[in-house]
Short mmCIF file of C-alpha atoms and ligand atoms in Angstrom, two decimals:
data_model
loop_
_atom_site.label_atom_id
_atom_site.label_comp_id
_atom_site.label_asym_id
_atom_site.label_seq_id
_atom_site.Cartn_x
_atom_site.Cartn_y
_atom_site.Cartn_z
CA UNK A 29 2.72 -30.73 -7.67
CA UNK A 30 3.07 -27.50 -9.66
CA UNK A 31 3.73 -24.06 -8.20
CA UNK A 32 3.33 -20.33 -8.61
CA UNK A 33 6.11 -18.16 -7.22
CA UNK A 34 5.17 -14.76 -5.82
CA UNK A 35 7.95 -12.18 -5.60
CA UNK A 36 7.19 -9.55 -2.96
CA UNK A 37 9.62 -6.67 -3.34
CA UNK A 38 8.98 -4.50 -0.26
CA UNK A 39 10.49 -1.35 1.21
CA UNK A 40 12.80 -3.11 3.64
CA UNK A 41 13.13 -6.62 2.24
CA UNK A 42 12.77 -8.78 -0.83
CA UNK A 43 10.71 -11.92 -0.37
CA UNK A 44 9.73 -14.92 -2.44
CA UNK A 45 6.76 -17.17 -1.63
CA UNK A 46 5.87 -20.58 -2.97
CA UNK A 47 2.19 -21.27 -3.62
CA UNK A 48 1.12 -24.73 -4.74
CA UNK A 49 -1.56 -25.32 -7.35
CA UNK A 50 -4.14 -25.80 -4.59
CA UNK A 51 -3.48 -22.25 -3.44
CA UNK A 52 -1.58 -23.31 -0.30
CA UNK A 53 1.44 -21.38 0.89
CA UNK A 54 4.41 -23.76 0.92
CA UNK A 55 7.46 -21.66 1.66
CA UNK A 56 8.88 -18.19 2.20
CA UNK A 57 12.35 -16.73 1.81
CA UNK A 58 13.28 -13.21 2.80
CA UNK A 59 16.31 -10.96 2.61
CA UNK A 60 16.65 -7.44 3.93
CA UNK A 61 18.60 -4.81 2.04
CA UNK A 62 20.24 -1.50 2.79
CA UNK A 63 18.30 1.70 3.40
CA UNK A 64 20.34 4.67 2.19
CA UNK A 65 19.81 8.10 3.77
CA UNK A 66 22.14 10.53 1.95
CA UNK A 67 20.55 13.65 3.52
CA UNK A 68 17.73 14.63 5.81
CA UNK A 69 14.47 13.57 4.13
CA UNK A 70 16.19 11.59 1.37
CA UNK A 71 15.65 7.81 1.11
CA UNK A 72 17.28 5.62 -1.52
CA UNK A 73 17.76 1.95 -2.39
CA UNK A 74 20.43 0.40 -4.57
CA UNK A 75 18.51 -1.01 -7.58
CA UNK A 76 21.15 -3.70 -8.09
CA UNK A 77 20.76 -4.83 -4.49
CA UNK A 78 16.99 -4.93 -4.92
CA UNK A 79 17.48 -7.13 -7.97
CA UNK A 80 20.14 -9.39 -6.45
CA UNK A 81 18.25 -9.97 -3.17
CA UNK A 82 15.09 -10.69 -5.15
CA UNK A 83 16.85 -13.27 -7.35
CA UNK A 84 18.61 -14.78 -4.31
CA UNK A 85 15.39 -15.39 -2.40
CA UNK A 86 13.84 -16.82 -5.56
CA UNK A 87 16.72 -19.29 -5.94
CA UNK A 88 16.64 -20.28 -2.27
CA UNK A 89 12.89 -20.75 -2.42
CA UNK A 90 12.90 -23.00 -5.49
CA UNK A 91 16.00 -24.99 -4.52
CA UNK A 92 13.77 -27.65 -2.96
CA UNK A 93 11.58 -28.12 -6.04
CA UNK A 94 12.26 -28.84 -9.65
CA UNK A 95 12.17 -25.56 -11.63
CA UNK A 96 10.11 -27.25 -14.37
CA UNK A 97 7.28 -27.32 -11.85
CA UNK A 98 7.05 -23.53 -11.68
CA UNK A 99 4.02 -22.55 -13.75
CA UNK A 100 4.54 -18.81 -13.58
CA UNK A 101 5.69 -15.88 -11.48
CA UNK A 102 3.67 -13.02 -9.95
CA UNK A 103 5.32 -9.81 -8.78
CA UNK A 104 4.13 -7.34 -6.16
CA UNK A 105 6.21 -4.39 -5.13
CA UNK A 106 6.71 -1.26 -3.05
CA UNK A 107 4.89 1.39 -5.05
CA UNK A 108 6.06 4.73 -6.50
CA UNK A 109 9.79 4.07 -5.95
CA UNK A 110 11.59 5.29 -9.06
CA UNK A 111 14.48 3.82 -11.08
CA UNK A 112 16.12 5.27 -14.20
CA UNK A 113 18.52 3.08 -16.15
CA UNK A 114 20.50 2.75 -19.37
CA UNK A 115 18.53 0.63 -21.81
CA UNK A 116 21.64 -0.90 -23.40
CA UNK A 117 23.75 -1.77 -20.38
CA UNK A 118 20.87 -2.13 -17.92
CA UNK A 119 22.87 -0.01 -15.45
CA UNK A 120 20.95 2.36 -13.17
CA UNK A 121 22.00 5.99 -13.56
CA UNK A 122 21.09 6.78 -9.98
CA UNK A 123 19.88 4.97 -6.88
CA UNK A 124 16.18 4.18 -6.67
CA UNK A 125 14.41 7.16 -5.07
CA UNK A 126 12.07 5.62 -2.51
CA UNK A 127 8.42 6.64 -2.05
CA UNK A 128 9.25 8.09 1.40
CA UNK A 129 11.79 10.51 -0.07
CA UNK A 130 10.87 14.20 0.38
CA UNK A 131 13.52 15.87 -1.80
CA UNK A 132 11.00 16.91 -4.43
CA UNK A 133 8.59 18.74 -2.10
CA UNK A 134 9.62 22.04 -3.71
CA UNK A 135 8.71 20.74 -7.19
CA UNK A 136 5.30 19.78 -5.77
CA UNK A 137 4.86 23.25 -4.23
CA UNK A 138 5.61 24.78 -7.63
CA UNK A 139 3.05 22.49 -9.30
CA UNK A 140 0.46 23.71 -6.81
CA UNK A 141 1.43 27.36 -7.40
CA UNK A 142 1.06 26.75 -11.12
CA UNK A 143 -2.53 25.70 -10.47
CA UNK A 144 -2.20 22.02 -11.32
CA UNK A 145 -3.97 20.58 -8.27
CA UNK A 146 -7.38 20.03 -9.78
CA UNK A 147 -5.94 18.83 -13.11
CA UNK A 148 -3.79 16.25 -11.32
CA UNK A 149 -6.69 15.08 -9.20
CA UNK A 150 -9.18 14.80 -12.03
CA UNK A 151 -6.80 12.99 -14.36
CA UNK A 152 -4.46 10.93 -12.18
CA UNK A 153 -6.75 10.54 -9.14
CA UNK A 154 -3.91 11.71 -6.89
CA UNK A 155 -3.09 14.71 -4.74
CA UNK A 156 0.17 16.43 -5.66
CA UNK A 157 2.82 14.89 -3.42
CA UNK A 158 6.50 13.99 -3.48
CA UNK A 159 5.42 10.44 -2.59
CA UNK A 160 4.54 9.66 -6.22
CA UNK A 161 7.05 8.96 -9.02
CA UNK A 162 6.53 12.00 -11.28
CA UNK A 163 8.64 14.57 -9.45
CA UNK A 164 11.30 11.96 -8.64
CA UNK A 165 11.73 11.30 -12.39
CA UNK A 166 12.02 15.03 -13.02
CA UNK A 167 14.60 15.36 -10.26
CA UNK A 168 16.79 12.63 -11.78
CA UNK A 169 16.52 14.12 -15.28
CA UNK A 170 17.43 17.60 -14.02
CA UNK A 171 20.10 16.68 -11.48
CA UNK A 172 21.94 13.54 -12.52
CA UNK A 173 24.77 14.08 -14.95
CA UNK A 174 24.49 12.39 -18.29
CA UNK A 175 20.77 11.63 -18.11
CA UNK A 176 19.70 14.44 -20.46
CA UNK A 177 22.24 13.53 -23.13
CA UNK A 178 21.31 9.86 -22.95
CA UNK A 179 17.66 10.78 -23.34
CA UNK A 180 18.59 12.47 -26.63
CA UNK A 181 20.25 9.22 -27.72
CA UNK A 182 17.12 7.33 -26.69
CA UNK A 183 19.00 5.22 -24.19
CA UNK A 184 17.13 5.96 -20.98
CA UNK A 185 14.29 4.03 -19.40
CA UNK A 186 12.17 4.76 -16.34
CA UNK A 187 10.39 2.20 -14.25
CA UNK A 188 8.81 1.53 -10.91
CA UNK A 189 10.32 -1.51 -9.14
CA UNK A 190 8.18 -4.03 -11.05
CA UNK A 191 9.45 -2.67 -14.41
CA UNK A 192 13.02 -2.67 -13.17
CA UNK A 193 12.81 -6.32 -12.10
CA UNK A 194 11.04 -7.43 -15.28
CA UNK A 195 13.50 -5.63 -17.59
CA UNK A 196 16.35 -7.50 -15.94
CA UNK A 197 14.58 -10.83 -15.57
CA UNK A 198 13.68 -10.81 -19.28
CA UNK A 199 17.29 -10.04 -20.29
CA UNK A 200 16.43 -6.45 -21.27
CA UNK A 201 13.63 -7.54 -23.60
CA UNK A 202 10.48 -6.20 -21.93
CA UNK A 203 9.91 -2.68 -20.66
CA UNK A 204 6.45 -2.96 -19.14
CA UNK A 205 4.40 -2.19 -16.05
CA UNK A 206 0.81 -2.82 -14.96
CA UNK A 207 -2.11 -0.44 -14.44
CA UNK A 208 -1.82 -0.38 -10.65
CA UNK A 209 1.82 0.68 -10.64
CA UNK A 210 1.28 3.18 -13.46
CA UNK A 211 -1.52 4.79 -11.46
CA UNK A 212 0.99 5.73 -8.71
CA UNK A 213 3.32 7.72 -10.95
CA UNK A 214 1.20 10.92 -11.12
CA UNK A 215 1.80 11.04 -14.90
CA UNK A 216 -0.70 8.32 -15.83
CA UNK A 217 -4.17 9.39 -16.84
CA UNK A 218 -6.51 6.95 -15.12
CA UNK A 219 -9.55 8.25 -17.00
CA UNK A 220 -8.17 7.57 -20.48
CA UNK A 221 -5.71 4.83 -19.46
CA UNK A 222 -2.71 6.46 -21.09
CA UNK A 223 0.34 8.49 -20.11
CA UNK A 224 -0.79 12.09 -19.61
CA UNK A 225 0.76 14.40 -22.23
CA UNK A 226 -0.04 17.59 -20.36
CA UNK A 227 1.79 16.48 -17.20
CA UNK A 228 4.68 14.98 -19.18
CA UNK A 229 5.15 18.30 -21.00
CA UNK A 230 4.93 20.32 -17.80
CA UNK A 231 7.52 18.15 -16.04
CA UNK A 232 9.77 17.69 -19.08
CA UNK A 233 9.51 13.90 -19.05
CA UNK A 234 9.83 12.33 -22.53
CA UNK A 235 7.31 9.63 -23.39
CA UNK A 236 10.09 7.49 -24.86
CA UNK A 237 11.39 6.53 -21.40
CA UNK A 238 8.06 5.21 -20.12
CA UNK A 239 7.07 1.53 -19.97
CA UNK A 240 4.14 0.01 -21.80
CA UNK A 241 1.18 -0.37 -19.43
CA UNK A 242 -0.75 -3.64 -19.46
CA UNK A 243 -3.34 -5.42 -17.37
CA UNK A 244 -2.16 -6.85 -14.02
CA UNK A 245 -2.90 -10.41 -15.08
CA UNK A 246 -1.13 -10.72 -18.44
CA UNK A 247 2.12 -11.77 -20.09
CA UNK A 248 4.89 -9.51 -18.84
CA UNK A 249 7.69 -11.61 -20.35
CA UNK A 250 9.75 -14.68 -19.54
CA UNK A 251 12.38 -15.12 -16.86
CA UNK A 252 15.25 -17.24 -18.14
CA UNK A 253 16.28 -19.56 -15.34
CA UNK A 254 18.41 -22.69 -15.66
CA UNK A 255 17.61 -22.84 -19.36
CA UNK A 256 13.86 -22.59 -18.70
CA UNK A 257 11.61 -19.74 -19.74
CA UNK A 258 9.29 -19.07 -16.82
CA UNK A 259 6.41 -16.71 -17.64
CA UNK A 260 5.84 -13.63 -15.50
CA UNK A 261 2.05 -13.50 -15.57
CA UNK A 262 0.99 -11.19 -12.75
CA UNK A 263 2.04 -7.77 -11.48
CA UNK A 264 0.48 -5.35 -9.00
CA UNK A 265 1.55 -2.70 -6.51
CA UNK A 266 1.49 -3.97 -2.92
CA UNK A 267 -1.79 -2.45 -1.70
CA UNK A 268 -3.71 -3.36 -4.85
CA UNK A 269 -2.24 -6.88 -4.69
CA UNK A 270 -3.55 -7.17 -1.12
CA UNK A 271 -7.01 -5.99 -2.24
CA UNK A 272 -6.99 -8.72 -4.88
CA UNK A 273 -5.43 -11.28 -2.54
CA UNK A 274 -8.34 -10.67 -0.17
CA UNK A 275 -10.75 -11.37 -3.05
CA UNK A 276 -12.31 -7.89 -2.81
CA UNK A 277 -13.71 -8.40 -6.29
CA UNK A 278 -17.09 -6.69 -5.90
CA UNK A 279 -17.92 -3.00 -5.71
CA UNK A 280 -17.90 -1.77 -2.12
CA UNK A 281 -15.52 -4.42 -0.79
CA UNK A 282 -12.83 -3.00 1.47
CA UNK A 283 -9.58 -4.31 2.87
CA UNK A 284 -7.63 -2.72 5.68
CA UNK A 285 -3.99 -3.45 6.43
CA UNK A 286 -3.16 -2.71 10.08
CA UNK A 287 0.60 -2.08 10.06
CA UNK A 288 2.68 0.88 11.20
CA UNK A 289 -0.02 2.90 9.46
CA UNK A 290 -3.31 1.62 8.07
CA UNK A 291 -3.95 1.25 4.35
CA UNK A 292 -7.57 1.03 3.28
CA UNK A 293 -8.69 0.31 -0.26
CA UNK A 294 -12.27 0.09 -1.51
CA UNK A 295 -13.03 -1.53 -4.86
CA UNK A 296 -15.32 0.91 -6.70
CA UNK A 297 -15.66 -1.24 -9.82
CA UNK A 298 -15.55 0.26 -13.30
CA UNK A 299 -16.26 3.77 -12.09
CA UNK A 300 -13.68 6.46 -11.47
CA UNK A 301 -14.90 8.14 -8.29
CA UNK A 302 -13.32 11.38 -7.21
CA UNK A 303 -13.07 11.95 -3.49
CA UNK A 304 -14.31 15.12 -1.84
CA UNK A 305 -12.56 14.20 1.38
CA UNK A 306 -8.92 13.83 0.48
CA UNK A 307 -8.90 10.16 -0.47
CA UNK A 308 -6.97 9.07 -3.53
CA UNK A 309 -8.47 7.39 -6.60
CA UNK A 310 -6.33 4.66 -8.04
CA UNK A 311 -6.39 1.66 -10.39
CA UNK A 312 -7.01 -1.84 -9.09
CA UNK A 313 -6.76 -5.33 -10.58
CA UNK A 314 -9.65 -6.86 -12.49
CA UNK A 315 -10.68 -9.97 -14.40
CA UNK A 316 -10.89 -8.36 -17.81
CA UNK A 317 -8.70 -6.06 -19.84
CA UNK A 318 -10.02 -2.89 -18.20
CA UNK A 319 -8.75 -2.20 -14.71
CA UNK A 320 -11.10 -1.55 -11.82
CA UNK A 321 -10.97 1.65 -9.82
CA UNK A 322 -10.41 1.94 -6.09
CA UNK A 323 -10.53 4.60 -3.42
CA UNK A 324 -7.55 4.61 -1.09
CA UNK A 325 -7.07 6.21 2.28
CA UNK A 326 -4.38 5.83 4.87
CA UNK A 327 -3.96 6.38 8.58
CA UNK A 328 -0.49 7.75 9.41
CA UNK A 329 -0.24 6.51 12.98
CA UNK A 330 -1.79 3.10 13.66
CA UNK A 331 0.59 0.34 14.87
CA UNK A 332 3.00 3.22 15.41
CA UNK A 333 0.79 4.31 18.34
CA UNK A 334 1.29 0.85 19.86
CA UNK A 335 5.04 1.27 19.37
CA UNK A 336 4.72 4.59 21.22
CA UNK A 337 3.17 2.78 24.23
CA UNK A 338 6.08 0.35 24.18
CA UNK A 339 9.07 2.53 23.27
CA UNK A 340 8.22 6.02 24.55
CA UNK A 341 5.78 5.53 27.43
CA UNK A 342 7.25 2.09 28.21
CA UNK A 343 3.94 0.88 29.63
CA UNK A 344 3.80 -2.36 27.63
CA UNK A 345 6.51 -4.91 26.83
CA UNK A 346 5.26 -6.00 23.47
CA UNK A 347 2.51 -4.97 21.06
CA UNK A 348 0.43 -8.10 21.61
CA UNK A 349 0.16 -7.36 25.39
CA UNK A 350 -2.42 -4.72 24.53
CA UNK A 351 -5.05 -7.37 23.81
CA UNK A 352 -4.98 -8.92 27.27
CA UNK A 353 -4.84 -5.55 28.96
CA UNK A 354 -7.77 -4.14 26.99
CA UNK A 355 -9.85 -7.21 27.73
CA UNK A 356 -9.01 -7.15 31.42
CA UNK A 357 -10.53 -3.80 32.27
CA UNK A 358 -14.10 -2.80 32.74
CA UNK A 359 -15.38 -0.04 30.59
CA UNK A 360 -14.76 3.01 32.75
CA UNK A 361 -15.38 6.53 31.60
CA UNK A 362 -14.83 7.10 27.94
CA UNK A 363 -11.17 7.73 27.44
CA UNK A 364 -9.95 8.72 24.02
CA UNK A 365 -6.40 8.84 22.75
CA UNK A 366 -6.00 10.83 19.53
CA UNK A 367 -2.57 9.84 18.15
CA UNK A 368 -2.19 12.88 15.91
CA UNK A 369 1.57 12.79 16.46
CA UNK A 370 2.26 14.22 13.03
CA UNK A 371 -1.02 16.00 12.35
CA UNK A 372 -4.14 14.38 10.96
CA UNK A 373 -4.67 12.89 7.51
CA UNK A 374 -7.94 11.92 5.79
CA UNK A 375 -10.62 13.07 6.34
CA UNK A 376 -9.46 15.93 8.58
CA UNK A 377 -6.23 17.09 6.91
CA UNK A 378 -4.96 19.23 9.74
CA UNK A 379 -1.17 19.31 9.86
CA UNK A 380 -1.35 21.51 12.95
CA UNK A 381 -3.21 19.05 15.11
CA UNK A 382 -1.23 17.13 17.75
CA UNK A 383 -1.87 14.08 19.92
CA UNK A 384 -4.02 14.27 23.06
CA UNK A 385 -5.73 12.15 25.70
CA UNK A 386 -9.27 13.04 26.74
CA UNK A 387 -11.57 12.02 29.56
CA UNK A 388 -8.98 11.46 32.31
CA UNK A 389 -10.31 11.05 35.85
CA UNK A 390 -8.75 10.22 39.22
CA UNK A 391 -9.31 6.52 38.47
CA UNK A 392 -7.61 6.44 35.10
CA UNK A 393 -4.71 4.03 35.00
CA UNK A 394 -2.19 3.15 32.36
CA UNK A 395 -4.40 0.24 31.28
CA UNK A 396 -7.12 2.66 30.23
CA UNK A 397 -4.65 4.62 28.16
CA UNK A 398 -3.41 1.40 26.54
CA UNK A 399 -6.96 0.34 25.72
CA UNK A 400 -7.87 3.75 24.32
CA UNK A 401 -4.71 3.82 22.20
CA UNK A 402 -5.59 0.45 20.72
CA UNK A 403 -9.11 1.66 20.04
CA UNK A 404 -7.76 4.68 18.17
CA UNK A 405 -6.76 2.34 15.32
CA UNK A 406 -10.39 1.36 14.92
CA UNK A 407 -11.73 4.92 15.21
CA UNK A 408 -9.34 6.18 12.55
CA UNK A 409 -10.35 3.27 10.31
CA UNK A 410 -14.01 4.19 10.73
CA UNK A 411 -13.22 7.82 9.85
CA UNK A 412 -11.88 6.63 6.49
CA UNK A 413 -14.59 4.06 5.81
CA UNK A 414 -17.27 6.68 6.43
CA UNK A 415 -15.82 8.97 3.76
CA UNK A 416 -15.25 6.06 1.39
CA UNK A 417 -18.96 5.31 1.64
CA UNK A 418 -19.81 8.96 1.05
CA UNK A 419 -17.43 9.38 -1.88
CA UNK A 420 -18.38 6.16 -3.60
CA UNK A 421 -22.07 5.98 -2.79
CA UNK A 422 -21.37 2.33 -1.89
CA UNK A 423 -22.07 0.68 1.43
CA UNK A 424 -19.36 -1.35 3.16
CA UNK A 425 -20.30 -5.00 2.87
CA UNK A 426 -17.63 -6.51 5.06
CA UNK A 427 -14.16 -5.46 6.13
CA UNK A 428 -11.29 -7.80 5.29
CA UNK A 429 -8.24 -7.29 7.41
CA UNK A 430 -4.54 -8.08 7.35
CA UNK A 431 -1.25 -6.65 8.68
CA UNK A 432 0.46 -7.23 12.03
CA UNK A 433 -2.15 -5.65 14.33
CA UNK A 434 -5.08 -7.63 12.84
CA UNK A 435 -3.96 -10.47 15.09
CA UNK A 436 -5.32 -8.47 18.03
CA UNK A 437 -8.74 -9.98 18.81
CA UNK A 438 -9.86 -7.15 21.05
CA UNK A 439 -9.11 -4.65 18.31
CA UNK A 440 -10.97 -6.67 15.66
CA UNK A 441 -14.05 -7.10 17.86
CA UNK A 442 -13.99 -3.40 18.70
CA UNK A 443 -13.67 -2.59 14.99
CA UNK A 444 -16.70 -4.69 14.18
CA UNK A 445 -18.71 -3.10 17.01
CA UNK A 446 -17.77 0.36 15.83
CA UNK A 447 -18.59 -0.26 12.17
CA UNK A 448 -21.65 -2.37 12.83
CA UNK A 449 -20.40 -4.75 10.17
CA UNK A 450 -18.57 -8.01 9.88
CA UNK A 451 -14.77 -8.04 10.12
CA UNK A 452 -13.05 -11.03 8.55
CA UNK A 453 -9.51 -12.12 9.27
CA UNK A 454 -8.12 -14.62 6.74
CA UNK A 455 -6.09 -17.70 7.65
CA UNK A 456 -3.28 -16.63 5.37
CA UNK A 457 -2.44 -13.04 6.19
CA UNK A 458 0.18 -12.98 3.39
CA UNK A 459 -2.50 -11.31 1.29
CA UNK A 460 -0.12 -9.18 -0.78
CA UNK A 461 1.91 -12.12 -2.06
CA UNK A 462 -1.23 -14.21 -2.53
CA UNK A 463 -2.67 -11.41 -4.67
CA UNK A 464 0.36 -11.46 -6.97
CA UNK A 465 0.18 -15.26 -7.06
CA UNK A 466 -3.53 -15.23 -7.95
CA UNK A 467 -2.93 -12.76 -10.80
CA UNK A 468 -0.25 -15.06 -12.24
CA UNK A 469 -2.31 -18.21 -11.68
CA UNK A 470 -5.32 -16.67 -13.43
CA UNK A 471 -3.34 -15.84 -16.53
CA UNK A 472 -1.77 -19.31 -16.47
CA UNK A 473 -5.27 -20.78 -16.36
CA UNK A 474 -4.77 -22.81 -13.22
CA UNK A 475 -7.33 -20.86 -11.19
CA UNK A 476 -10.49 -18.92 -11.86
CA UNK A 477 -12.44 -16.36 -9.87
CA UNK A 478 -14.54 -18.96 -8.03
CA UNK A 479 -11.51 -20.94 -6.97
CA UNK A 480 -9.83 -17.84 -5.59
CA UNK A 481 -12.98 -17.02 -3.63
CA UNK A 482 -13.12 -20.61 -2.35
CA UNK A 483 -9.50 -20.38 -1.30
CA UNK A 484 -10.37 -17.54 1.11
CA UNK A 485 -10.34 -19.44 4.37
CA UNK A 486 -11.44 -17.27 7.24
CA UNK A 487 -9.48 -17.61 10.46
CA UNK A 488 -12.06 -15.66 12.42
CA UNK A 489 -15.13 -13.55 11.75
CA UNK A 490 -16.04 -10.78 14.17
CA UNK A 491 -19.63 -9.56 14.41
CA UNK A 492 -20.90 -6.48 16.13
CA UNK A 493 -22.23 -7.10 19.62
CA UNK A 494 -23.47 -3.63 20.46
CA UNK A 495 -26.52 -1.54 19.67
CA UNK A 496 -26.59 1.29 17.17
CA UNK A 497 -27.10 3.87 19.91
CA UNK A 498 -24.06 2.76 21.85
CA UNK A 499 -22.00 2.76 18.66
CA UNK A 500 -23.08 6.30 17.89
CA UNK A 501 -22.26 7.49 21.40
CA UNK A 502 -18.78 6.00 21.25
CA UNK A 503 -18.09 7.52 17.85
CA UNK A 504 -19.46 10.93 18.82
CA UNK A 505 -17.01 10.96 21.71
CA UNK A 506 -14.18 10.28 19.30
CA UNK A 507 -15.30 13.05 16.94
CA UNK A 508 -15.46 15.48 19.86
CA UNK A 509 -11.96 14.48 20.94
CA UNK A 510 -10.49 14.80 17.43
CA UNK A 511 -12.11 18.22 16.99
CA UNK A 512 -10.42 19.50 20.11
CA UNK A 513 -6.97 18.67 18.76
CA UNK A 514 -7.38 20.85 15.66
CA UNK A 515 -4.93 23.71 15.14
CA UNK A 516 -3.03 22.88 18.29
CA UNK A 517 0.30 24.25 17.14
CA UNK A 518 0.77 27.73 15.73
CA UNK A 519 0.77 27.96 11.97
P1 LIG B 610 4.63 -2.92 8.80
O1 LIG B 610 4.46 -3.80 7.60
O2 LIG B 610 4.06 -1.54 8.66
O3 LIG B 610 6.01 -2.91 9.37
P2 LIG B 610 3.25 -5.02 10.29
O4 LIG B 610 2.13 -5.43 9.40
O5 LIG B 610 4.42 -5.92 10.43
O6 LIG B 610 3.71 -3.54 9.94
O7 LIG B 610 2.63 -4.74 11.74
C1 LIG B 610 3.41 -4.25 12.77
C2 LIG B 610 2.70 -3.13 13.51
O8 LIG B 610 1.54 -3.64 14.13
C3 LIG B 610 3.57 -2.54 14.59
O9 LIG B 610 3.41 -1.14 14.56
C4 LIG B 610 3.03 -3.11 15.89
O10 LIG B 610 3.09 -2.17 16.92
C5 LIG B 610 1.60 -3.46 15.56
N1 LIG B 610 1.18 -4.75 16.15
C6 LIG B 610 1.69 -5.97 15.90
N2 LIG B 610 1.04 -6.93 16.61
C7 LIG B 610 0.10 -6.29 17.31
C8 LIG B 610 -0.92 -6.72 18.23
N3 LIG B 610 -1.08 -8.00 18.55
N4 LIG B 610 -1.71 -5.77 18.77
C9 LIG B 610 -1.58 -4.47 18.43
N5 LIG B 610 -0.66 -4.02 17.58
C10 LIG B 610 0.17 -4.90 17.03
#
């Protein structure tokens, strides 16, 4: 048997997964690493620890097989996180600045004041935010001693985590990234598919430090391991890898990851669609040398609302209890929980909204609140899918789901009822790693598109069981509730 190894470098852990040539998952290794919080709002990782944990889990994973049987490696990674290193020694000049890090909010404010919002949106597909790599790179150049002088000597390289891993795994030979990771930097022009000179000039980022951008399924270099040269043949940022891992290959296909937040991506094919509703446009994986485009939207508080029931209200013991509880109660009055704990994101964008419960009566019990909280994940998902349909002009064909909360059958049935479309939960919910594996396997010619589609085994399909009118009534209630939370706190 031959294998593909998928490396999944996430925000809290590094993982390695073994996929056999039949597309079956055969093993997983995982190692957590340190989260570094130097100041309020700052989040860093040690790039060397990222690398060492990633190599460790790789070695543990392949210890049971013969390394000659590894066909190739695929990499998927936490997106936007920024590393700057010395090209000769391979030493990082600063810790990795993690996507969550807010230290560059002031640089973003200045960009907005300088009128760059529409330029950034039309050329990078993004909204100006400290989340993306651009302002993190600028911060390192301007604040870390020695970086500017090394730039003059041409000894500095920038990379997102994929580039950092590949540079080291190829013994400093290859400085590359893929389209999906490049599209999260806020300096990559997704219309022209090249680094954006205007933004580079504005931010003072020299082109010489940037990696070469190639297709997600291509030759990224060779990892030298035990005297073997194992090709790295697939790379994609985590959400795009999941979109590909779910075989969302056609225009209009959507995947939703139900985790702490929700991450929705819609494949919009070869067309760059700009959102009028605060969604992001981004690059996705494809089968040819031109990337596809995708619309992306996220829900801030999804599984986090379930954690709130457990940790703050203490009315459930564990997240999965919500399924039984929701199923056990009769539909009473319509109760809505709007978990706008930190304001509302797409499509409302109201930072001054706060959470609320609507429709309480004398009969309302904690079970009703639990059920309504669970349902809020589905309502927020519908909010985003509706604007994705509007922005793209495409109709949702079916929703493919993954992430921890997709195991909740009540939630999935409710989601299907609310959307009036099929919701499919795959057998293997490791969709991110599978996506990276598929990209590598495609380039290594062991799989093709049809085989990947065939490998999509559905664990369970949910189909809507309610009438259009009932669906509309439920959703109107939600809209009314959300509207009443607007501008709750004083500006
Ligand atoms: P992340 O990757 O963001 O940490 P996961 O994909 O591991 O998230 O999913 C965990 C989240 O999903 C938690 O917020 C948890 O509350 C929620 N969750 C997990 N299982 C269930 C379930 N059966 N029903 C509802 N919510 C769940």
